[in-house]
PDB file of N, CA and C in Angstrom:
ATOM      1  N   MET A 204    -126.451 118.645  94.496  1.00 46.00           N
ATOM      2  CA  MET A 204    -125.146 119.246  94.314  1.00 46.00           C
ATOM      3  C   MET A 204    -124.256 118.411  93.396  1.00 46.00           C
ATOM      4  N   LYS A 205    -124.394 117.130  93.413  1.00 53.00           N
ATOM      5  CA  LYS A 205    -123.527 116.283  92.592  1.00 53.00           C
ATOM      6  C   LYS A 205    -123.695 116.546  91.104  1.00 53.00           C
ATOM      7  N   PRO A 206    -124.912 116.825  90.607  1.00 56.00           N
ATOM      8  CA  PRO A 206    -125.024 117.095  89.172  1.00 56.00           C
ATOM      9  C   PRO A 206    -124.189 118.297  88.728  1.00 56.00           C
ATOM     10  N   ALA A 207    -124.045 119.315  89.567  1.00 59.00           N
ATOM     11  CA  ALA A 207    -123.231 120.475  89.204  1.00 59.00           C
ATOM     12  C   ALA A 207    -121.780 120.071  89.034  1.00 59.00           C
ATOM     13  N   LYS A 208    -121.291 119.223  89.926  1.00 66.00           N
ATOM     14  CA  LYS A 208    -119.909 118.761  89.818  1.00 66.00           C
ATOM     15  C   LYS A 208    -119.743 117.897  88.579  1.00 66.00           C
ATOM     16  N   ALA A 209    -120.725 117.057  88.322  1.00 68.00           N
ATOM     17  CA  ALA A 209    -120.651 116.202  87.138  1.00 68.00           C
ATOM     18  C   ALA A 209    -120.601 117.061  85.878  1.00 68.00           C
ATOM     19  N   GLY A 210    -121.338 118.157  85.870  1.00 76.00           N
ATOM     20  CA  GLY A 210    -121.318 119.059  84.720  1.00 76.00           C
ATOM     21  C   GLY A 210    -119.953 119.688  84.519  1.00 76.00           C
ATOM     22  N   ARG A 211    -119.315 120.068  85.633  1.00 81.00           N
ATOM     23  CA  ARG A 211    -117.970 120.638  85.541  1.00 81.00           C
ATOM     24  C   ARG A 211    -116.983 119.604  85.011  1.00 81.00           C
ATOM     25  N   ASP A 212    -117.116 118.383  85.504  1.00 84.00           N
ATOM     26  CA  ASP A 212    -116.221 117.317  85.061  1.00 84.00           C
ATOM     27  C   ASP A 212    -116.386 117.055  83.566  1.00 84.00           C
ATOM     28  N   GLU A 213    -117.646 117.058  83.109  1.00 88.00           N
ATOM     29  CA  GLU A 213    -117.906 116.832  81.686  1.00 88.00           C
ATOM     30  C   GLU A 213    -117.309 117.952  80.849  1.00 88.00           C
ATOM     31  N   ARG A 214    -117.448 119.199  81.313  1.00 89.00           N
ATOM     32  CA  ARG A 214    -116.867 120.329  80.572  1.00 89.00           C
ATOM     33  C   ARG A 214    -115.348 120.216  80.529  1.00 89.00           C
ATOM     34  N   LEU A 215    -114.759 119.790  81.630  1.00 89.00           N
ATOM     35  CA  LEU A 215    -113.308 119.631  81.684  1.00 89.00           C
ATOM     36  C   LEU A 215    -112.850 118.560  80.697  1.00 89.00           C
ATOM     37  N   VAL A 216    -113.559 117.446  80.669  1.00 88.00           N
ATOM     38  CA  VAL A 216    -113.218 116.370  79.737  1.00 88.00           C
ATOM     39  C   VAL A 216    -113.394 116.844  78.301  1.00 88.00           C
ATOM     40  N   ASP A 217    -114.480 117.579  78.031  1.00 90.00           N
ATOM     41  CA  ASP A 217    -114.702 118.109  76.683  1.00 90.00           C
ATOM     42  C   ASP A 217    -113.578 119.054  76.270  1.00 90.00           C
ATOM     43  N   GLU A 218    -113.124 119.879  77.220  1.00 90.00           N
ATOM     44  CA  GLU A 218    -112.023 120.802  76.953  1.00 90.00           C
ATOM     45  C   GLU A 218    -110.743 120.035  76.603  1.00 90.00           C
ATOM     46  N   ILE A 219    -110.485 118.985  77.371  1.00 87.00           N
ATOM     47  CA  ILE A 219    -109.290 118.167  77.129  1.00 87.00           C
ATOM     48  C   ILE A 219    -109.367 117.514  75.756  1.00 87.00           C
ATOM     49  N   VAL A 220    -110.539 116.975  75.430  1.00 87.00           N
ATOM     50  CA  VAL A 220    -110.713 116.309  74.124  1.00 87.00           C
ATOM     51  C   VAL A 220    -110.496 117.307  72.994  1.00 87.00           C
ATOM     52  N   GLU A 221    -111.046 118.496  73.118  1.00 89.00           N
ATOM     53  CA  GLU A 221    -110.864 119.508  72.069  1.00 89.00           C
ATOM     54  C   GLU A 221    -109.398 119.885  71.912  1.00 89.00           C
ATOM     55  N   THR A 222    -108.696 120.009  73.013  1.00 87.00           N
ATOM     56  CA  THR A 222    -107.268 120.323  72.956  1.00 87.00           C
ATOM     57  C   THR A 222    -106.496 119.189  72.295  1.00 87.00           C
ATOM     58  N   LEU A 223    -106.860 117.966  72.626  1.00 86.00           N
ATOM     59  CA  LEU A 223    -106.179 116.808  72.031  1.00 86.00           C
ATOM     60  C   LEU A 223    -106.400 116.737  70.529  1.00 86.00           C
ATOM     61  N   LYS A 224    -107.556 117.180  70.073  1.00 88.00           N
ATOM     62  CA  LYS A 224    -107.846 117.163  68.633  1.00 88.00           C
ATOM     63  C   LYS A 224    -106.900 118.081  67.864  1.00 88.00           C
ATOM     64  N   SER A 225    -106.409 119.108  68.530  1.00 88.00           N
ATOM     65  CA  SER A 225    -105.537 120.056  67.841  1.00 88.00           C
ATOM     66  C   SER A 225    -104.062 119.647  67.889  1.00 88.00           C
ATOM     67  N   LEU A 226    -103.746 118.592  68.633  1.00 84.00           N
ATOM     68  CA  LEU A 226    -102.356 118.136  68.721  1.00 84.00           C
ATOM     69  C   LEU A 226    -101.931 117.394  67.462  1.00 84.00           C
ATOM     70  N   PRO A 227    -100.659 117.541  67.089  1.00 86.00           N
ATOM     71  CA  PRO A 227    -100.158 116.724  65.983  1.00 86.00           C
ATOM     72  C   PRO A 227    -100.141 115.251  66.408  1.00 86.00           C
ATOM     73  N   LYS A 228    -100.371 114.366  65.451  1.00 83.00           N
ATOM     74  CA  LYS A 228    -100.437 112.938  65.767  1.00 83.00           C
ATOM     75  C   LYS A 228     -99.143 112.426  66.384  1.00 83.00           C
ATOM     76  N   THR A 229     -98.018 113.056  66.070  1.00 83.00           N
ATOM     77  CA  THR A 229     -96.745 112.604  66.632  1.00 83.00           C
ATOM     78  C   THR A 229     -96.678 112.830  68.136  1.00 83.00           C
ATOM     79  N   ARG A 230     -97.454 113.777  68.647  1.00 83.00           N
ATOM     80  CA  ARG A 230     -97.448 114.077  70.089  1.00 83.00           C
ATOM     81  C   ARG A 230     -98.450 113.235  70.873  1.00 83.00           C
ATOM     82  N   LEU A 231     -99.374 112.587  70.195  1.00 84.00           N
ATOM     83  CA  LEU A 231    -100.410 111.836  70.899  1.00 84.00           C
ATOM     84  C   LEU A 231     -99.837 110.658  71.680  1.00 84.00           C
ATOM     85  N   ARG A 232     -98.739 110.071  71.206  1.00 85.00           N
ATOM     86  CA  ARG A 232     -98.123 108.962  71.937  1.00 85.00           C
ATOM     87  C   ARG A 232     -97.643 109.450  73.310  1.00 85.00           C
ATOM     88  N   ILE A 233     -97.072 110.640  73.335  1.00 86.00           N
ATOM     89  CA  ILE A 233     -96.600 111.206  74.601  1.00 86.00           C
ATOM     90  C   ILE A 233     -97.781 111.414  75.545  1.00 86.00           C
ATOM     91  N   VAL A 234     -98.867 111.951  75.016  1.00 84.00           N
ATOM     92  CA  VAL A 234    -100.062 112.187  75.832  1.00 84.00           C
ATOM     93  C   VAL A 234    -100.597 110.857  76.362  1.00 84.00           C
ATOM     94  N   ARG A 235    -100.634 109.847  75.507  1.00 85.00           N
ATOM     95  CA  ARG A 235    -101.126 108.537  75.934  1.00 85.00           C
ATOM     96  C   ARG A 235    -100.262 107.983  77.068  1.00 85.00           C
ATOM     97  N   ASP A 236     -98.945 108.123  76.936  1.00 85.00           N
ATOM     98  CA  ASP A 236     -98.046 107.630  77.984  1.00 85.00           C
ATOM     99  C   ASP A 236     -98.259 108.367  79.300  1.00 85.00           C
ATOM    100  N   VAL A 237     -98.427 109.684  79.219  1.00 84.00           N
ATOM    101  CA  VAL A 237     -98.635 110.481  80.436  1.00 84.00           C
ATOM    102  C   VAL A 237     -99.964 110.108  81.095  1.00 84.00           C
ATOM    103  N   VAL A 238    -101.015 110.008  80.296  1.00 83.00           N
ATOM    104  CA  VAL A 238    -102.325 109.655  80.849  1.00 83.00           C
ATOM    105  C   VAL A 238    -102.272 108.253  81.458  1.00 83.00           C
ATOM    106  N   GLY A 239    -101.589 107.342  80.790  1.00 83.00           N
ATOM    107  CA  GLY A 239    -101.447 105.994  81.332  1.00 83.00           C
ATOM    108  C   GLY A 239    -100.716 105.985  82.660  1.00 83.00           C
ATOM    109  N   ALA A 240     -99.661 106.795  82.758  1.00 82.00           N
ATOM    110  CA  ALA A 240     -98.906 106.871  84.012  1.00 82.00           C
ATOM    111  C   ALA A 240     -99.750 107.485  85.126  1.00 82.00           C
ATOM    112  N   LEU A 241    -100.546 108.477  84.789  1.00 80.00           N
ATOM    113  CA  LEU A 241    -101.404 109.100  85.794  1.00 80.00           C
ATOM    114  C   LEU A 241    -102.521 108.170  86.244  1.00 80.00           C
ATOM    115  N   ALA A 242    -102.962 107.293  85.366  1.00 81.00           N
ATOM    116  CA  ALA A 242    -104.066 106.396  85.684  1.00 81.00           C
ATOM    117  C   ALA A 242    -103.632 105.203  86.524  1.00 81.00           C
ATOM    118  N   GLU A 243    -102.339 104.898  86.548  1.00 77.00           N
ATOM    119  CA  GLU A 243    -101.863 103.759  87.329  1.00 77.00           C
ATOM    120  C   GLU A 243    -101.998 104.060  88.816  1.00 77.00           C
ATOM    121  N   PRO A 244    -102.580 103.133  89.557  1.00 74.00           N
ATOM    122  CA  PRO A 244    -102.681 103.366  91.001  1.00 74.00           C
ATOM    123  C   PRO A 244    -101.308 103.283  91.645  1.00 74.00           C
ATOM    124  N   THR A 245    -101.099 104.135  92.616  1.00 67.00           N
ATOM    125  CA  THR A 245     -99.821 104.131  93.327  1.00 67.00           C
ATOM    126  C   THR A 245    -100.056 103.812  94.780  1.00 67.00           C
ATOM    127  N   GLU A 246     -99.174 103.045  95.332  1.00 67.00           N
ATOM    128  CA  GLU A 246     -99.224 102.713  96.747  1.00 67.00           C
ATOM    129  C   GLU A 246     -97.904 103.168  97.350  1.00 67.00           C
ATOM    130  N   PRO A 247     -97.938 103.696  98.561  1.00 62.00           N
ATOM    131  CA  PRO A 247     -96.698 104.210  99.148  1.00 62.00           C
ATOM    132  C   PRO A 247     -95.607 103.158  99.304  1.00 62.00           C
ATOM    133  N   GLY A 248     -95.958 101.907  99.450  1.00 61.00           N
ATOM    134  CA  GLY A 248     -94.947 100.886  99.680  1.00 61.00           C
ATOM    135  C   GLY A 248     -94.578 100.090  98.434  1.00 61.00           C
ATOM    136  N   THR A 249     -94.896 100.589  97.250  1.00 64.00           N
ATOM    137  CA  THR A 249     -94.603  99.832  96.042  1.00 64.00           C
ATOM    138  C   THR A 249     -93.102  99.758  95.803  1.00 64.00           C
ATOM    139  N   GLU A 250     -92.716  98.786  95.017  1.00 64.00           N
ATOM    140  CA  GLU A 250     -91.298  98.593  94.718  1.00 64.00           C
ATOM    141  C   GLU A 250     -90.706  99.805  93.999  1.00 64.00           C
ATOM    142  N   ALA A 251     -91.485 100.428  93.117  1.00 62.00           N
ATOM    143  CA  ALA A 251     -90.990 101.607  92.395  1.00 62.00           C
ATOM    144  C   ALA A 251     -90.670 102.744  93.363  1.00 62.00           C
ATOM    145  N   ALA A 252     -91.529 102.932  94.350  1.00 66.00           N
ATOM    146  CA  ALA A 252     -91.286 103.994  95.333  1.00 66.00           C
ATOM    147  C   ALA A 252     -90.034 103.701  96.146  1.00 66.00           C
ATOM    148  N   LYS A 253     -89.838 102.419  96.485  1.00 66.00           N
ATOM    149  CA  LYS A 253     -88.637 102.060  97.233  1.00 66.00           C
ATOM    150  C   LYS A 253     -87.391 102.282  96.399  1.00 66.00           C
ATOM    151  N   MET A 254     -87.462 101.934  95.107  1.00 60.00           N
ATOM    152  CA  MET A 254     -86.310 102.134  94.227  1.00 60.00           C
ATOM    153  C   MET A 254     -85.984 103.617  94.125  1.00 60.00           C
ATOM    154  N   LYS A 255     -87.004 104.446  94.052  1.00 67.00           N
ATOM    155  CA  LYS A 255     -86.785 105.883  93.937  1.00 67.00           C
ATOM    156  C   LYS A 255     -86.095 106.409  95.192  1.00 67.00           C
ATOM    157  N   ARG A 256     -86.544 105.942  96.362  1.00 64.00           N
ATOM    158  CA  ARG A 256     -85.936 106.380  97.605  1.00 64.00           C
ATOM    159  C   ARG A 256     -84.503 105.899  97.732  1.00 64.00           C
ATOM    160  N   ARG A 257     -84.228 104.701  97.257  1.00 69.00           N
ATOM    161  CA  ARG A 257     -82.874 104.172  97.361  1.00 69.00           C
ATOM    162  C   ARG A 257     -81.879 105.008  96.578  1.00 69.00           C
ATOM    163  N   GLY A 258     -82.343 105.635  95.506  1.00 71.00           N
ATOM    164  CA  GLY A 258     -81.460 106.437  94.681  1.00 71.00           C
ATOM    165  C   GLY A 258     -81.036 107.737  95.343  1.00 71.00           C
ATOM    166  N   ARG A 259     -81.754 108.154  96.358  1.00 70.00           N
ATOM    167  CA  ARG A 259     -81.427 109.405  97.046  1.00 70.00           C
ATOM    168  C   ARG A 259     -80.333 109.185  98.065  1.00 70.00           C
ATOM    169  N   LYS A 260     -79.497 110.180  98.178  1.00 68.00           N
ATOM    170  CA  LYS A 260     -78.459 110.155  99.205  1.00 68.00           C
ATOM    171  C   LYS A 260     -79.041 110.630 100.516  1.00 68.00           C
ATOM    172  N   SER A 261     -78.545 110.089 101.575  1.00 72.00           N
ATOM    173  CA  SER A 261     -78.928 110.586 102.884  1.00 72.00           C
ATOM    174  C   SER A 261     -78.291 111.961 103.068  1.00 72.00           C
ATOM    175  N   LEU A 262     -79.019 112.849 103.675  1.00 71.00           N
ATOM    176  CA  LEU A 262     -78.483 114.185 103.926  1.00 71.00           C
ATOM    177  C   LEU A 262     -77.237 114.112 104.795  1.00 71.00           C
ATOM    178  N   LEU A 263     -77.185 113.132 105.670  1.00 74.00           N
ATOM    179  CA  LEU A 263     -76.025 112.973 106.541  1.00 74.00           C
ATOM    180  C   LEU A 263     -74.767 112.584 105.768  1.00 74.00           C
ATOM    181  N   LYS A 264     -74.938 112.037 104.567  1.00 74.00           N
ATOM    182  CA  LYS A 264     -73.785 111.615 103.778  1.00 74.00           C
ATOM    183  C   LYS A 264     -73.363 112.660 102.749  1.00 74.00           C
ATOM    184  N   THR A 265     -73.945 113.841 102.812  1.00 75.00           N
ATOM    185  CA  THR A 265     -73.587 114.907 101.885  1.00 75.00           C
ATOM    186  C   THR A 265     -72.505 115.784 102.505  1.00 75.00           C
ATOM    187  N   PRO A 266     -71.808 116.561 101.684  1.00 73.00           N
ATOM    188  CA  PRO A 266     -70.768 117.446 102.223  1.00 73.00           C
ATOM    189  C   PRO A 266     -71.323 118.564 103.104  1.00 73.00           C
ATOM    190  N   PHE A 267     -72.645 118.806 103.048  1.00 74.00           N
ATOM    191  CA  PHE A 267     -73.221 119.885 103.841  1.00 74.00           C
ATOM    192  C   PHE A 267     -73.244 119.560 105.327  1.00 74.00           C
ATOM    193  N   CYS A 268     -73.343 118.283 105.634  1.00 75.00           N
ATOM    194  CA  CYS A 268     -73.420 117.886 107.041  1.00 75.00           C
ATOM    195  C   CYS A 268     -72.052 118.089 107.691  1.00 75.00           C
ATOM    196  N   GLY A 269     -72.011 118.938 108.693  1.00 74.00           N
ATOM    197  CA  GLY A 269     -70.768 119.190 109.411  1.00 74.00           C
ATOM    198  C   GLY A 269     -69.852 120.200 108.744  1.00 74.00           C
ATOM    199  N   MET A 270     -70.355 120.949 107.785  1.00 75.00           N
ATOM    200  CA  MET A 270     -69.475 121.882 107.072  1.00 75.00           C
ATOM    201  C   MET A 270     -69.022 123.044 107.946  1.00 75.00           C
ATOM    202  N   TRP A 271     -69.702 123.275 109.066  1.00 70.00           N
ATOM    203  CA  TRP A 271     -69.278 124.345 109.962  1.00 70.00           C
ATOM    204  C   TRP A 271     -68.495 123.793 111.150  1.00 70.00           C
ATOM    205  N   ALA A 272     -68.186 122.538 111.138  1.00 75.00           N
ATOM    206  CA  ALA A 272     -67.567 121.893 112.306  1.00 75.00           C
ATOM    207  C   ALA A 272     -66.238 122.545 112.705  1.00 75.00           C
ATOM    208  N   GLY A 273     -65.414 122.939 111.745  1.00 78.00           N
ATOM    209  CA  GLY A 273     -64.110 123.492 112.066  1.00 78.00           C
ATOM    210  C   GLY A 273     -64.092 124.988 112.280  1.00 78.00           C
ATOM    211  N   ARG A 274     -65.227 125.637 112.194  1.00 78.00           N
ATOM    212  CA  ARG A 274     -65.276 127.091 112.324  1.00 78.00           C
ATOM    213  C   ARG A 274     -65.140 127.497 113.785  1.00 78.00           C
ATOM    214  N   THR A 275     -64.240 128.416 114.044  1.00 81.00           N
ATOM    215  CA  THR A 275     -64.041 128.894 115.417  1.00 81.00           C
ATOM    216  C   THR A 275     -64.915 130.107 115.716  1.00 81.00           C
ATOM    217  N   ASP A 276     -65.407 130.784 114.655  1.00 81.00           N
ATOM    218  CA  ASP A 276     -66.225 131.970 114.859  1.00 81.00           C
ATOM    219  C   ASP A 276     -67.699 131.640 115.118  1.00 81.00           C
ATOM    220  N   ILE A 277     -68.061 130.375 114.984  1.00 80.00           N
ATOM    221  CA  ILE A 277     -69.435 129.955 115.247  1.00 80.00           C
ATOM    222  C   ILE A 277     -69.414 129.052 116.475  1.00 80.00           C
ATOM    223  N   GLY A 278     -69.931 129.577 117.577  1.00 79.00           N
ATOM    224  CA  GLY A 278     -69.940 128.779 118.798  1.00 79.00           C
ATOM    225  C   GLY A 278     -71.066 127.763 118.805  1.00 79.00           C
ATOM    226  N   ASN A 279     -72.283 128.242 118.767  1.00 79.00           N
ATOM    227  CA  ASN A 279     -73.467 127.395 118.808  1.00 79.00           C
ATOM    228  C   ASN A 279     -74.107 127.417 117.421  1.00 79.00           C
ATOM    229  N   GLY A 280     -74.089 126.308 116.733  1.00 77.00           N
ATOM    230  CA  GLY A 280     -74.606 126.238 115.365  1.00 77.00           C
ATOM    231  C   GLY A 280     -76.075 126.577 115.265  1.00 77.00           C
ATOM    232  N   ARG A 281     -76.864 126.135 116.240  1.00 82.00           N
ATOM    233  CA  ARG A 281     -78.303 126.420 116.217  1.00 82.00           C
ATOM    234  C   ARG A 281     -78.571 127.911 116.384  1.00 82.00           C
ATOM    235  N   ALA A 282     -77.859 128.533 117.314  1.00 86.00           N
ATOM    236  CA  ALA A 282     -78.037 129.971 117.543  1.00 86.00           C
ATOM    237  C   ALA A 282     -77.600 130.756 116.306  1.00 86.00           C
ATOM    238  N   TYR A 283     -76.518 130.328 115.687  1.00 83.00           N
ATOM    239  CA  TYR A 283     -76.025 130.999 114.478  1.00 83.00           C
ATOM    240  C   TYR A 283     -77.051 130.883 113.346  1.00 83.00           C
ATOM    241  N   ALA A 284     -77.607 129.677 113.156  1.00 84.00           N
ATOM    242  CA  ALA A 284     -78.607 129.465 112.107  1.00 84.00           C
ATOM    243  C   ALA A 284     -79.853 130.295 112.382  1.00 84.00           C
ATOM    244  N   ARG A 285     -80.261 130.375 113.643  1.00 88.00           N
ATOM    245  CA  ARG A 285     -81.428 131.171 114.002  1.00 88.00           C
ATOM    246  C   ARG A 285     -81.190 132.642 113.677  1.00 88.00           C
ATOM    247  N   THR A 286     -79.986 133.130 113.979  1.00 87.00           N
ATOM    248  CA  THR A 286     -79.632 134.525 113.680  1.00 87.00           C
ATOM    249  C   THR A 286     -79.662 134.769 112.178  1.00 87.00           C
ATOM    250  N   LEU A 287     -79.150 133.825 111.407  1.00 85.00           N
ATOM    251  CA  LEU A 287     -79.183 133.970 109.950  1.00 85.00           C
ATOM    252  C   LEU A 287     -80.615 134.030 109.434  1.00 85.00           C
ATOM    253  N   ARG A 288     -81.479 133.135 109.933  1.00 86.00           N
ATOM    254  CA  ARG A 288     -82.883 133.132 109.502  1.00 86.00           C
ATOM    255  C   ARG A 288     -83.559 134.446 109.850  1.00 86.00           C
ATOM    256  N   GLN A 289     -83.340 134.938 111.063  1.00 86.00           N
ATOM    257  CA  GLN A 289     -83.952 136.196 111.474  1.00 86.00           C
ATOM    258  C   GLN A 289     -83.463 137.347 110.603  1.00 86.00           C
ATOM    259  N   SER A 290     -82.194 137.318 110.273  1.00 85.00           N
ATOM    260  CA  SER A 290     -81.624 138.356 109.420  1.00 85.00           C
ATOM    261  C   SER A 290     -82.263 138.326 108.032  1.00 85.00           C
ATOM    262  N   LEU A 291     -82.478 137.132 107.501  1.00 85.00           N
ATOM    263  CA  LEU A 291     -83.108 137.011 106.196  1.00 85.00           C
ATOM    264  C   LEU A 291     -84.587 137.408 106.243  1.00 85.00           C
ATOM    265  N   GLU A 292     -85.271 137.050 107.316  1.00 84.00           N
ATOM    266  CA  GLU A 292     -86.685 137.391 107.436  1.00 84.00           C
ATOM    267  C   GLU A 292     -86.883 138.891 107.484  1.00 84.00           C
ATOM    268  N   THR A 293     -85.985 139.597 108.140  1.00 81.00           N
ATOM    269  CA  THR A 293     -86.092 141.058 108.208  1.00 81.00           C
ATOM    270  C   THR A 293     -85.307 141.726 107.097  1.00 81.00           C
ATOM    271  N   ARG A 294     -84.699 140.914 106.239  1.00 74.00           N
ATOM    272  CA  ARG A 294     -83.871 141.395 105.128  1.00 74.00           C
ATOM    273  C   ARG A 294     -82.723 142.265 105.608  1.00 74.00           C
ATOM    274  N   GLY A 295     -82.259 141.962 106.801  1.00 55.00           N
ATOM    275  CA  GLY A 295     -81.132 142.694 107.329  1.00 55.00           C
ATOM    276  C   GLY A 295     -81.477 144.048 107.913  1.00 55.00           C
ATOM    277  N   ASP A 296     -82.765 144.423 107.859  1.00 62.00           N
ATOM    278  CA  ASP A 296     -83.184 145.718 108.394  1.00 62.00           C
ATOM    279  C   ASP A 296     -83.348 145.601 109.897  1.00 62.00           C
ATOM    280  N   ARG A 297     -82.493 146.263 110.613  1.00 56.00           N
ATOM    281  CA  ARG A 297     -82.625 146.260 112.078  1.00 56.00           C
ATOM    282  C   ARG A 297     -82.933 147.676 112.522  1.00 56.00           C
ATOM    283  N   THR A 298     -84.185 147.887 112.868  1.00 52.00           N
ATOM    284  CA  THR A 298     -84.579 149.237 113.311  1.00 52.00           C
ATOM    285  C   THR A 298     -85.132 149.214 114.691  1.00 52.00           C
TER     286      THR A 298
END
């Protein structure tokens, strides 16, 4: 079974090479950079991953958290959200 997979892989590589041959030389640098980035091993605990996570805001620190707090027409937020989801799932059709 492995030779069949190897054949598919070879065809895929051949396809990629043929496509690359048709690219303008000015675009090959971009392709090289992308392939290089894809080839770099990634580990979940790397410094780059931590830096990326640090840039994200916590959902709790966004204006969305607690936006219904002052509403008097919504008693139970969970029940209200469930009703909204059900309404969207049925597209508002109640038969």
